XYZ file of C-alpha atoms in Angstrom:
700
model
C 19.355 82.886 -10.778
C 18.765 85.828 -13.044
C 21.719 87.979 -13.952
C 20.617 91.534 -13.278
C 22.555 94.180 -15.181
C 23.708 96.696 -12.596
C 23.311 100.254 -13.862
C 24.537 103.045 -11.638
C 22.979 106.469 -11.320
C 24.985 108.970 -13.307
C 24.946 112.422 -14.829
C 23.155 112.878 -18.120
C 25.158 114.652 -20.766
C 22.129 114.510 -23.044
C 20.235 116.835 -20.685
C 22.977 119.423 -20.758
C 25.044 118.613 -17.680
C 28.324 120.504 -17.356
C 31.389 118.377 -17.977
C 34.867 119.496 -18.981
C 35.194 116.480 -21.281
C 32.057 117.345 -23.236
C 32.355 116.937 -26.992
C 30.412 119.542 -28.970
C 28.880 118.009 -32.085
C 28.441 119.812 -35.399
C 24.786 120.824 -35.689
C 25.110 123.917 -37.905
C 27.214 123.850 -41.063
C 28.644 127.341 -41.613
C 29.916 128.310 -45.060
C 33.487 129.603 -45.232
C 33.683 133.405 -45.518
C 29.891 133.698 -45.378
C 28.552 136.467 -43.151
C 25.469 135.714 -41.077
C 22.887 137.987 -39.506
C 21.600 136.949 -36.079
C 17.982 137.373 -34.955
C 16.057 136.431 -31.829
C 13.076 134.202 -32.604
C 11.030 136.116 -30.022
C 8.633 138.613 -31.597
C 8.842 140.587 -28.343
C 12.599 140.871 -28.793
C 12.713 142.176 -32.340
C 12.244 139.121 -34.541
C 10.478 141.125 -37.225
C 12.567 144.294 -37.254
C 15.876 143.882 -35.397
C 19.304 142.228 -35.490
C 22.062 141.382 -33.018
C 25.034 143.753 -33.182
C 28.252 144.465 -31.286
C 28.355 147.959 -29.793
C 30.224 150.012 -27.192
C 28.414 151.295 -24.088
C 29.371 152.571 -20.662
C 29.565 148.901 -19.661
C 32.137 148.221 -22.375
C 31.746 146.045 -25.470
C 28.330 144.385 -25.409
C 25.930 142.442 -27.588
C 22.688 144.225 -28.298
C 19.526 143.646 -30.321
C 18.996 146.816 -32.334
C 16.097 147.926 -34.487
C 17.223 148.007 -38.139
C 16.022 146.878 -41.534
C 17.561 143.951 -43.386
C 19.092 146.403 -45.877
C 20.683 148.339 -43.006
C 21.995 145.144 -41.397
C 23.410 143.951 -44.704
C 25.348 147.239 -45.016
C 26.493 147.316 -41.369
C 29.446 145.063 -40.471
C 28.629 145.440 -36.767
C 25.543 143.300 -37.498
C 27.467 140.690 -39.465
C 28.996 137.561 -37.965
C 31.383 134.861 -39.114
C 30.756 131.419 -37.628
C 33.327 128.640 -37.528
C 33.256 125.120 -36.141
C 36.276 123.412 -34.604
C 36.055 119.647 -34.254
C 34.846 118.580 -30.801
C 35.503 122.006 -29.219
C 32.512 123.812 -30.678
C 31.632 127.037 -32.487
C 33.200 130.493 -32.470
C 31.105 133.540 -33.388
C 33.145 136.522 -34.621
C 32.024 140.053 -35.449
C 32.872 141.142 -39.004
C 33.540 144.759 -37.977
C 35.795 144.337 -34.929
C 37.000 140.753 -35.173
C 35.869 140.237 -31.571
C 34.523 136.852 -30.483
C 31.625 135.776 -28.313
C 33.048 134.962 -24.870
C 31.306 133.523 -21.838
C 32.535 135.317 -18.714
C 30.166 133.862 -16.156
C 32.576 132.696 -13.449
C 33.271 136.291 -12.425
C 31.894 136.764 -8.882
C 29.261 139.501 -8.699
C 27.872 141.321 -5.690
C 24.658 139.376 -6.102
C 25.817 135.785 -5.639
C 22.652 134.462 -7.312
C 23.847 136.030 -10.582
C 27.306 134.551 -10.410
C 26.858 132.535 -13.592
C 23.645 133.992 -14.962
C 23.092 137.608 -15.851
C 23.298 140.470 -18.294
C 26.416 140.640 -20.485
C 27.657 137.239 -19.297
C 28.261 136.560 -22.993
C 30.004 139.562 -24.531
C 32.450 140.423 -27.345
C 36.121 139.943 -26.509
C 39.370 140.359 -28.416
C 40.555 137.103 -29.975
C 43.395 135.800 -27.770
C 46.591 134.179 -28.967
C 45.527 130.956 -27.276
C 41.828 130.159 -27.184
C 40.374 128.697 -23.998
C 36.988 127.030 -23.603
C 35.183 130.309 -22.809
C 35.283 131.211 -26.531
C 33.593 128.031 -27.723
C 29.844 127.467 -27.847
C 27.405 124.704 -28.609
C 24.590 125.348 -31.097
C 21.702 123.171 -30.002
C 18.782 122.844 -32.404
C 15.442 124.130 -31.146
C 12.487 121.751 -31.033
C 10.984 122.724 -34.372
C 11.967 124.368 -37.636
C 10.428 127.839 -37.873
C 8.224 128.349 -40.922
C 6.525 131.441 -42.262
C 4.749 132.314 -45.476
C 3.712 129.658 -47.939
C 4.761 128.057 -51.225
C 4.592 131.393 -53.006
C 6.547 133.253 -50.309
C 8.426 130.538 -48.410
C 10.726 131.003 -45.462
C 11.975 128.434 -43.012
C 14.976 128.218 -40.747
C 16.275 126.073 -37.930
C 16.586 127.984 -34.682
C 19.499 127.339 -32.323
C 20.292 127.775 -28.665
C 23.752 129.225 -28.069
C 25.045 127.359 -25.016
C 28.277 127.809 -23.123
C 28.889 124.062 -22.656
C 31.694 124.462 -20.126
C 29.878 126.952 -17.903
C 29.523 125.943 -14.257
C 26.188 126.427 -12.564
C 24.597 125.635 -9.244
C 21.803 123.954 -11.181
C 24.318 121.768 -13.052
C 23.107 123.051 -16.410
C 25.000 125.284 -18.859
C 24.178 128.902 -19.549
C 22.311 129.979 -22.667
C 22.431 133.209 -24.687
C 19.212 134.976 -23.688
C 17.323 138.023 -25.008
C 16.659 140.042 -21.854
C 13.983 142.652 -21.193
C 13.811 145.872 -23.203
C 16.043 148.787 -22.209
C 14.449 151.143 -24.696
C 11.215 149.536 -25.773
C 11.199 148.677 -29.457
C 14.764 149.840 -30.043
C 17.381 147.889 -28.097
C 17.421 144.854 -25.877
C 20.085 143.700 -23.454
C 21.770 140.353 -23.938
C 22.492 138.003 -21.074
C 22.545 134.350 -20.138
C 20.071 132.120 -18.409
C 20.267 128.546 -17.232
C 19.346 126.066 -19.943
C 16.327 123.914 -19.147
C 14.473 123.650 -22.433
C 15.193 123.865 -26.132
C 11.844 125.495 -26.840
C 12.007 128.752 -24.831
C 11.727 131.457 -27.453
C 14.032 133.917 -25.664
C 16.801 131.317 -25.997
C 16.289 130.655 -29.712
C 18.391 132.450 -32.339
C 18.523 132.437 -36.119
C 21.736 132.478 -38.150
C 20.628 133.650 -41.587
C 22.397 134.971 -44.640
C 21.351 138.414 -45.943
C 19.486 136.623 -48.746
C 17.595 134.455 -46.252
C 16.771 137.521 -44.165
C 15.223 139.119 -47.261
C 13.113 135.987 -47.779
C 11.899 136.318 -44.194
C 10.860 139.923 -44.851
C 8.863 138.806 -47.901
C 7.208 135.976 -45.957
C 6.453 138.410 -43.136
C 4.295 140.434 -45.500
C 2.228 137.296 -46.124
C 2.317 136.467 -42.415
C 1.785 133.117 -40.761
C -1.938 133.235 -41.464
C -1.453 132.043 -45.055
C 0.688 128.981 -44.452
C -1.370 126.764 -46.743
C -1.906 126.961 -50.522
C -4.768 124.830 -51.909
C -3.716 122.502 -54.710
C -5.531 120.880 -57.628
C -9.274 121.424 -57.448
C -8.947 122.768 -53.885
C -11.143 119.990 -52.456
C -9.945 118.483 -49.179
C -10.973 116.204 -46.358
C -10.413 117.559 -42.836
C -9.228 115.338 -39.984
C -8.198 116.106 -36.413
C -4.472 115.856 -35.691
C -5.372 114.317 -32.308
C -5.164 110.506 -32.423
C -7.517 110.304 -29.449
C -10.081 112.337 -31.374
C -10.357 110.485 -34.621
C -7.189 111.063 -36.622
C -7.354 107.499 -37.907
C -11.121 107.070 -37.998
C -13.188 110.266 -38.311
C -13.713 113.075 -40.823
C -15.248 116.528 -40.512
C -18.715 116.510 -42.117
C -21.606 118.857 -42.854
C -24.383 116.404 -41.971
C -27.024 118.830 -43.381
C -29.365 118.256 -40.414
C -28.338 121.298 -38.340
C -25.877 124.160 -38.403
C -23.317 122.281 -36.269
C -20.195 120.591 -37.605
C -20.144 116.802 -37.259
C -17.411 114.175 -37.067
C -18.231 110.865 -38.687
C -16.315 107.573 -38.682
C -15.631 106.482 -42.255
C -13.123 104.400 -44.148
C -11.033 106.011 -46.856
C -13.154 104.296 -49.476
C -16.371 105.605 -47.904
C -15.195 109.181 -47.494
C -14.163 109.438 -51.145
C -17.809 108.806 -52.096
C -19.270 111.257 -49.560
C -19.485 114.878 -50.755
C -20.637 115.967 -47.273
C -17.097 115.177 -46.094
C -15.447 117.239 -48.838
C -14.486 120.874 -48.353
C -13.563 123.388 -51.036
C -10.785 125.572 -49.615
C -10.258 128.927 -51.330
C -7.697 131.581 -50.416
C -7.639 135.360 -50.775
C -4.680 137.325 -49.398
C -6.981 140.223 -48.466
C -9.709 138.277 -46.674
C -8.265 134.894 -45.683
C -9.562 131.385 -46.366
C -13.081 130.076 -46.823
C -13.905 126.414 -46.039
C -17.029 125.533 -48.041
C -18.777 122.170 -48.028
C -19.050 120.596 -51.485
C -22.453 118.966 -50.885
C -24.346 121.744 -49.078
C -22.551 124.910 -50.147
C -22.381 126.009 -46.509
C -19.141 127.385 -45.076
C -17.558 127.354 -41.626
C -18.603 130.453 -39.642
C -17.212 131.917 -36.388
C -19.995 132.649 -33.880
C -18.105 134.614 -31.206
C -18.269 138.292 -30.265
C -15.399 140.183 -31.934
C -15.513 142.976 -29.338
C -16.061 140.936 -26.171
C -13.919 141.081 -23.040
C -15.795 138.225 -21.364
C -14.337 134.897 -22.553
C -17.767 133.269 -22.474
C -18.787 135.549 -25.346
C -15.918 134.714 -27.698
C -14.964 131.104 -27.054
C -16.527 127.764 -26.160
C -18.211 124.686 -27.615
C -20.042 125.201 -30.922
C -18.429 128.599 -31.509
C -17.732 127.459 -35.067
C -20.829 126.472 -37.023
C -22.069 126.393 -40.637
C -23.727 129.134 -42.633
C -24.459 130.535 -46.078
C -21.872 133.247 -46.697
C -23.662 134.576 -49.789
C -26.753 135.444 -47.729
C -24.957 136.590 -44.561
C -24.761 140.246 -43.549
C -21.460 139.511 -41.759
C -19.246 137.792 -44.364
C -16.145 138.519 -42.265
C -17.240 135.689 -39.944
C -16.225 133.205 -42.648
C -12.618 134.475 -42.838
C -10.169 131.842 -41.566
C -6.411 132.158 -41.038
C -4.342 129.002 -41.529
C -1.145 128.722 -39.483
C 1.516 126.023 -39.155
C 2.033 125.605 -35.408
C 3.439 122.082 -35.017
C 6.223 120.136 -36.695
C 5.394 117.991 -39.702
C 4.227 114.431 -39.134
C 6.600 112.017 -40.845
C 6.205 108.248 -41.111
C 8.979 106.406 -42.895
C 12.754 106.157 -42.956
C 15.398 108.836 -43.443
C 19.106 108.274 -43.977
C 21.918 109.857 -41.964
C 21.708 113.005 -44.115
C 17.986 113.411 -43.494
C 16.936 112.266 -46.961
C 13.838 110.090 -47.265
C 14.660 106.464 -48.129
C 12.448 105.896 -51.154
C 12.279 102.125 -50.766
C 10.239 102.520 -47.569
C 6.760 103.929 -48.085
C 6.569 107.290 -46.333
C 4.053 109.979 -45.442
C 4.512 113.655 -44.575
C 1.774 115.939 -43.316
C 1.873 119.484 -41.950
C -0.836 119.996 -39.299
C -2.532 123.402 -39.463
C -4.273 125.595 -36.916
C -7.497 127.139 -38.291
C -8.220 130.522 -36.679
C -11.094 132.991 -36.952
C -9.394 136.057 -38.457
C -9.390 139.122 -36.151
C -11.080 137.243 -33.308
C -10.312 138.045 -29.663
C -7.406 135.862 -28.534
C -7.108 134.345 -32.044
C -9.891 131.812 -31.638
C -8.783 128.483 -33.100
C -11.049 125.655 -34.183
C -10.765 123.381 -31.153
C -12.213 119.872 -30.934
C -13.961 119.819 -27.557
C -14.927 116.572 -25.821
C -13.531 113.453 -24.176
C -10.673 111.521 -25.731
C -11.830 108.335 -27.506
C -15.545 109.170 -26.943
C -16.825 110.446 -30.328
C -20.340 111.238 -29.055
C -18.880 114.032 -26.913
C -16.927 115.785 -29.682
C -18.018 119.299 -30.612
C -16.361 121.912 -32.782
C -15.557 124.774 -30.447
C -13.120 127.636 -30.247
C -10.311 128.440 -27.844
C -7.382 130.857 -27.732
C -4.692 129.731 -30.173
C -1.995 127.896 -28.202
C -0.974 125.187 -30.693
C -2.541 122.261 -28.823
C -2.959 118.906 -30.528
C -6.769 119.243 -30.544
C -6.410 122.634 -32.290
C -4.514 121.186 -35.229
C -5.988 119.718 -38.377
C -4.958 117.723 -41.400
C -6.079 119.036 -44.771
C -5.776 115.974 -46.991
C -6.612 114.916 -50.518
C -7.115 111.449 -52.024
C -3.414 110.804 -52.569
C -2.652 111.802 -48.961
C -5.156 109.267 -47.601
C -3.518 106.526 -49.662
C 0.016 107.523 -48.663
C -0.946 107.630 -44.967
C -2.480 104.162 -45.018
C 0.487 102.721 -46.946
C 3.011 104.256 -44.538
C 1.090 103.047 -41.480
C 0.900 99.533 -42.929
C 4.659 99.662 -43.418
C 5.251 100.530 -39.763
C 2.481 98.753 -37.876
C 3.370 95.932 -35.486
C 1.068 92.944 -35.830
C 1.926 90.213 -33.325
C 1.294 86.612 -34.237
C -0.961 84.421 -32.132
C 0.716 81.887 -29.824
C 4.112 83.486 -30.508
C 6.682 84.675 -28.011
C 8.668 87.910 -28.340
C 11.573 89.675 -26.667
C 12.061 93.428 -26.185
C 15.558 94.763 -26.815
C 16.182 98.384 -25.759
C 17.762 100.951 -28.031
C 19.371 102.771 -25.092
C 19.322 103.348 -21.358
C 18.556 106.630 -19.667
C 22.126 106.321 -18.419
C 24.272 107.502 -21.317
C 27.759 107.765 -19.823
C 29.481 104.372 -20.183
C 32.460 105.524 -18.108
C 30.171 105.639 -15.070
C 29.471 101.947 -15.632
C 33.162 101.127 -15.908
C 32.804 100.418 -19.626
C 34.224 101.672 -22.882
C 31.746 103.040 -25.421
C 32.124 99.842 -27.470
C 31.414 97.655 -24.430
C 28.413 99.802 -23.576
C 26.952 99.467 -27.085
C 27.409 95.687 -26.917
C 25.817 95.608 -23.457
C 22.723 97.351 -24.791
C 22.349 94.729 -27.508
C 22.582 92.004 -24.866
C 19.743 93.284 -22.659
C 16.084 92.297 -22.683
C 12.953 93.264 -20.737
C 12.431 90.619 -18.064
C 9.940 89.645 -15.381
C 12.308 89.745 -12.403
C 10.008 88.685 -9.598
C 6.921 90.806 -10.150
C 8.669 93.889 -11.551
C 10.093 94.587 -14.968
C 13.895 94.788 -15.136
C 16.641 94.649 -17.735
C 18.625 91.407 -17.733
C 21.267 89.978 -20.003
C 20.022 87.905 -22.905
C 19.780 84.194 -22.145
C 18.447 81.889 -24.798
C 16.542 79.660 -22.367
C 15.263 82.404 -20.042
C 11.475 82.222 -20.397
C 11.034 85.291 -18.155
C 12.448 87.333 -21.047
C 9.658 86.159 -23.343
C 6.342 87.939 -23.802
C 3.088 87.258 -25.626
C 0.386 89.598 -26.924
C -3.367 89.455 -26.500
C -5.608 91.882 -28.365
C -7.403 94.403 -26.161
C -9.275 96.074 -29.043
C -8.914 99.434 -30.840
C -5.212 98.886 -31.444
C -4.376 98.086 -27.802
C -2.705 94.911 -26.510
C -2.177 93.107 -23.241
C 1.490 92.102 -22.929
C 1.801 88.904 -20.913
C 4.967 87.277 -19.585
C 5.432 83.729 -20.922
C 6.918 82.493 -17.626
C 4.658 83.996 -14.961
C 1.617 84.945 -17.065
C 1.587 88.351 -15.395
C 0.564 91.440 -17.349
C 2.591 94.585 -17.915
C 0.696 97.396 -16.186
C 1.261 101.092 -15.648
C 0.312 101.700 -12.029
C 0.833 104.291 -9.340
C 3.977 103.880 -7.326
C 2.432 104.089 -3.885
C 5.774 104.693 -2.141
C 6.409 107.850 -4.142
C 5.822 111.272 -2.650
C 4.579 112.356 -6.042
C 0.922 111.360 -6.425
C 1.179 111.560 -10.206
C 4.093 109.188 -10.642
C 3.483 105.841 -12.247
C 5.630 102.736 -12.459
C 5.715 99.812 -14.842
C 4.824 96.719 -12.871
C 3.348 93.255 -13.347
C -0.037 92.061 -12.193
C -1.115 88.469 -11.707
C -4.716 88.776 -12.833
C -7.231 86.329 -14.203
C -10.076 87.173 -16.528
C -12.619 86.866 -13.724
C -11.094 89.598 -11.548
C -10.352 92.214 -14.172
C -12.007 95.553 -13.702
C -12.324 98.624 -15.888
C -9.929 100.320 -13.474
C -7.240 97.706 -14.090
C -7.830 97.355 -17.818
C -6.868 101.004 -18.393
C -3.455 100.321 -16.860
C -2.828 97.125 -18.815
C -4.075 98.239 -22.257
C -0.888 99.220 -24.073
C -0.128 100.471 -27.561
C 2.921 99.834 -29.702
C 3.922 103.107 -31.272
C 6.284 102.948 -34.247
C 9.235 105.306 -33.655
C 11.896 104.656 -36.285
C 13.884 102.155 -38.290
C 17.152 101.052 -36.653
C 20.138 99.260 -38.127
C 20.608 95.895 -36.468
C 23.765 93.902 -35.878
C 23.571 92.557 -39.436
C 23.629 96.038 -40.949
C 19.997 95.813 -42.111
C 16.940 97.716 -40.897
C 14.265 96.630 -38.474
C 11.421 98.519 -36.859
C 11.615 99.991 -33.360
C 8.628 100.836 -31.151
C 7.627 102.586 -27.967
C 5.347 100.867 -25.455
C 2.677 103.438 -24.689
C -0.210 103.800 -22.260
C -2.461 106.736 -23.148
C -5.464 105.476 -21.150
C -4.391 106.491 -17.652
C -6.802 109.065 -16.233
C -6.608 108.338 -12.527
C -4.920 111.334 -10.889
C -3.422 112.731 -14.093
C -4.579 114.524 -17.212
C -5.981 112.190 -19.816
C -3.688 113.783 -22.412
C -0.599 112.416 -20.675
C 1.181 109.503 -22.331
C 3.149 107.041 -20.212
C 6.037 105.461 -22.104
C 7.985 102.449 -20.885
C 11.418 103.828 -20.041
C 14.699 102.136 -19.079
C 15.893 104.361 -16.267
C 18.081 104.327 -13.186
C 17.737 105.823 -9.728
C 20.251 106.066 -6.852
C 18.135 103.720 -4.744
C 17.031 101.275 -7.443
C 19.574 100.137 -10.029
C 18.351 98.651 -13.271
C 14.723 99.711 -12.971
C 12.360 99.787 -15.902
C 9.623 102.304 -15.271
C 7.437 104.743 -17.136
C 7.942 108.329 -18.043
C 5.000 110.649 -18.554
C 5.083 112.710 -21.730
C 2.465 115.025 -23.120
C 3.842 114.485 -26.593
C 5.326 111.505 -28.380
C 7.376 110.067 -30.161
C 9.681 108.504 -27.679
C 13.279 109.088 -26.748
C 16.110 106.555 -27.139
C 15.565 105.006 -23.695
C 11.893 104.447 -24.575
C 12.473 102.682 -27.892
C 12.520 98.901 -28.297
C 13.088 96.388 -31.060
C 10.547 93.560 -30.773
C 11.879 90.204 -31.936
C 10.112 86.914 -32.430
C 11.470 83.997 -30.390
C 12.271 80.829 -32.300
C 11.475 77.350 -30.949
C 15.032 76.910 -29.685
C 14.902 80.219 -27.762
C 17.006 82.194 -30.231
C 15.702 85.390 -31.809
C 14.540 85.751 -35.382
C 16.206 88.795 -36.903
C 13.698 90.032 -39.501
C 16.159 90.546 -42.355
C 18.028 88.304 -44.787
C 21.704 88.287 -43.856
C 23.187 86.017 -46.526
C 22.273 83.803 -49.469
C 22.410 80.748 -47.182
C 19.389 82.096 -45.302
C 17.193 81.932 -48.390
C 14.944 78.979 -49.156
C 13.698 79.073 -52.741
C 10.423 77.275 -53.332
C 7.595 77.247 -55.834
C 5.064 80.072 -55.720
C 2.249 81.658 -57.668
C 4.440 84.758 -57.800
C 6.908 84.971 -60.698
C 9.994 87.163 -60.334
C 12.544 87.777 -63.077
C 14.889 90.431 -64.474
C 14.151 92.435 -67.627
C 15.131 95.806 -69.106
C 17.040 97.066 -66.058
C 14.316 96.104 -63.587
C 13.135 93.280 -61.351
C 9.682 92.258 -62.584
C 7.185 90.868 -60.049
C 4.267 89.061 -61.688
C 1.420 88.305 -59.286
C -2.352 88.122 -59.390
C -2.576 90.187 -56.186
C -0.539 93.099 -54.713
C 2.572 91.865 -52.912
C 5.454 93.477 -51.066
C 8.871 92.699 -52.514
C 12.083 93.177 -50.532
C 15.273 93.342 -52.597
C 18.757 92.474 -51.304
C 22.172 92.195 -52.856
C 23.758 88.755 -53.031
C 25.676 89.587 -49.839
C 22.431 90.274 -47.992
C 22.533 94.082 -47.994
C 19.094 95.737 -48.087
C 18.319 97.569 -51.364
C 14.642 98.510 -51.275
C 11.156 97.371 -50.311
C 8.178 98.174 -52.512
C 4.778 97.038 -53.746
C 5.618 98.060 -57.312
C 5.534 95.335 -59.953
C 8.550 96.808 -61.787
C 11.568 97.657 -59.625
C 14.420 99.555 -61.361
C 17.904 98.452 -60.176
C 21.476 98.503 -61.439
C 22.643 95.469 -63.401
C 23.731 92.443 -61.380
C 22.458 89.556 -59.237
C 19.828 90.141 -56.523
C 17.713 88.298 -53.984
C 14.036 89.310 -54.216
C 11.913 88.131 -51.291
C 8.116 87.924 -51.561
C 6.505 86.702 -48.356
C 8.509 83.643 -47.266
C 9.730 82.912 -50.785
C 12.993 84.273 -52.181
C 14.136 84.440 -55.794
C 17.605 84.773 -57.236
C 17.353 87.331 -60.055
C 19.830 88.541 -62.666
C 19.194 91.988 -64.157
C 21.020 93.148 -67.282
């Protein structure tokens, strides 16, 4: 009988639930005695010309956003703040002029009961008491993305924060957030209040803590604006790819096919595109006019076709509203002016350490997607790739109001970027072996409060390591690891285009993302199992069973080494939901169904901790193969065509073909992984593993 791990429904601290025992982590590192200026990230609430100050009004001491220059704020102590962090309790924010502290005073009962915890001046300056209570401490929660403005010549970037009162009660069980309220005197002052936290991306909730020097950098970048986020490098020749994976990120390039004035998208390998001048674009920049994107082969440039004065959307946006033309012979050269803006976070593939530094031994790739906008167009018309996901014949270059969507973002890449992207993907791709069984170990559960499970944190962490995805009678559950439990074992069959069918080794049923018919929500899907044979498959069923393995991150395993972790993704589901929705396998709990494994719909990926799995190969005896060397006893040295030896402070790998070498210390600790033939290391003994062969190497 299977041992089902019983997980109880509980409150989620990670989603901001009020709890008096909440520990506030250090997310912002204030410098001692440094004064900070505070800005709202909202342009409507003075981002470009205002700062937060303490002032006195008829309502008493209040916080207020006031119109002032950076020079004025730097000279005005009422606009200067000292921030301190106290371990576990949180942050205090103190005015330089008065010494008063931010205080949350929400529990006061107001005439309007609905504003008991939320409202204007619910966070206000207060005299520092002899004994501090929790109302003076705040949590600084990072916003979704780092804000960037300007470019390499005039750079500015800062992390925005939400200022949350973590101990604030609320009928919605979520803490209150410092909020920039509506204008009192338009363009001059804004009231400050609180609002219930429900997102870390709402711009009215996002605040900057910048030094006077950083504020001056922002002013300089503001002159450049966010329309010049990109500076062409080298010869200025680039390839252009869609940021949207479902619209050719990995397969297609933007091309001037020279057979019409429309922009084409052609499937090509990296080797092919490097030989095709029709896929190369010369990008030039002028701070007075914007960018021009000119095809190397034809000399034609990208031209906006919409009406600059129109009020009818049909006249300024739609399919084929960006085409190709000869700027030198055009009576309207302004139609070739493009603004380039950074709307989304950078794409990063690779491994970073605890301090956020890239681990050089793992091949990595970083790319900033850009939105390309017709300068001065109505609604800021962005180049938008129209058409059906995964159906290239339907793709057309159109325009739509700039909203930062994935199909409005583009990669501007050069030869070295193409190589780095392919290398990083190869480093992180999961390639299952034929006729091989695997287990899925979760990184986390949606439940994140071990006390609710009657466990200590240490017991909870151990319990997570002991759980595996299991076929528990036609549904997918989490059960404790058992070496001989075949229902915990899964096999992969290729479904084409990077998709797989995941089949249980015991029941031969397929993982499938299907509607949960008992749900009142018609758009809710559950992870289930289907007993299907090849003769009763249908296109309808295949879309639910075709799953992708999306690399998420590297995790340290129980041996202290790294292994890859993945999300199980279905981005094919179109029945009843938008085709842009991703369904990720998620370990979750409900009051009526302990220990369920279901799916969670997300418009964006990557996955969260409860949607991340380590995939381990099952050995013949039912144990799991941990994909890292743990000690010298694990190494079998045998003959090979590859020669590895130490010389001149490096490990030398001599091979007739490119190979990947993984280097470990003699105690089994990971050092680096590389395809380089000369690997610099400190002097000492090492284990260098190439394929299934390991070499003991001494480096002087």
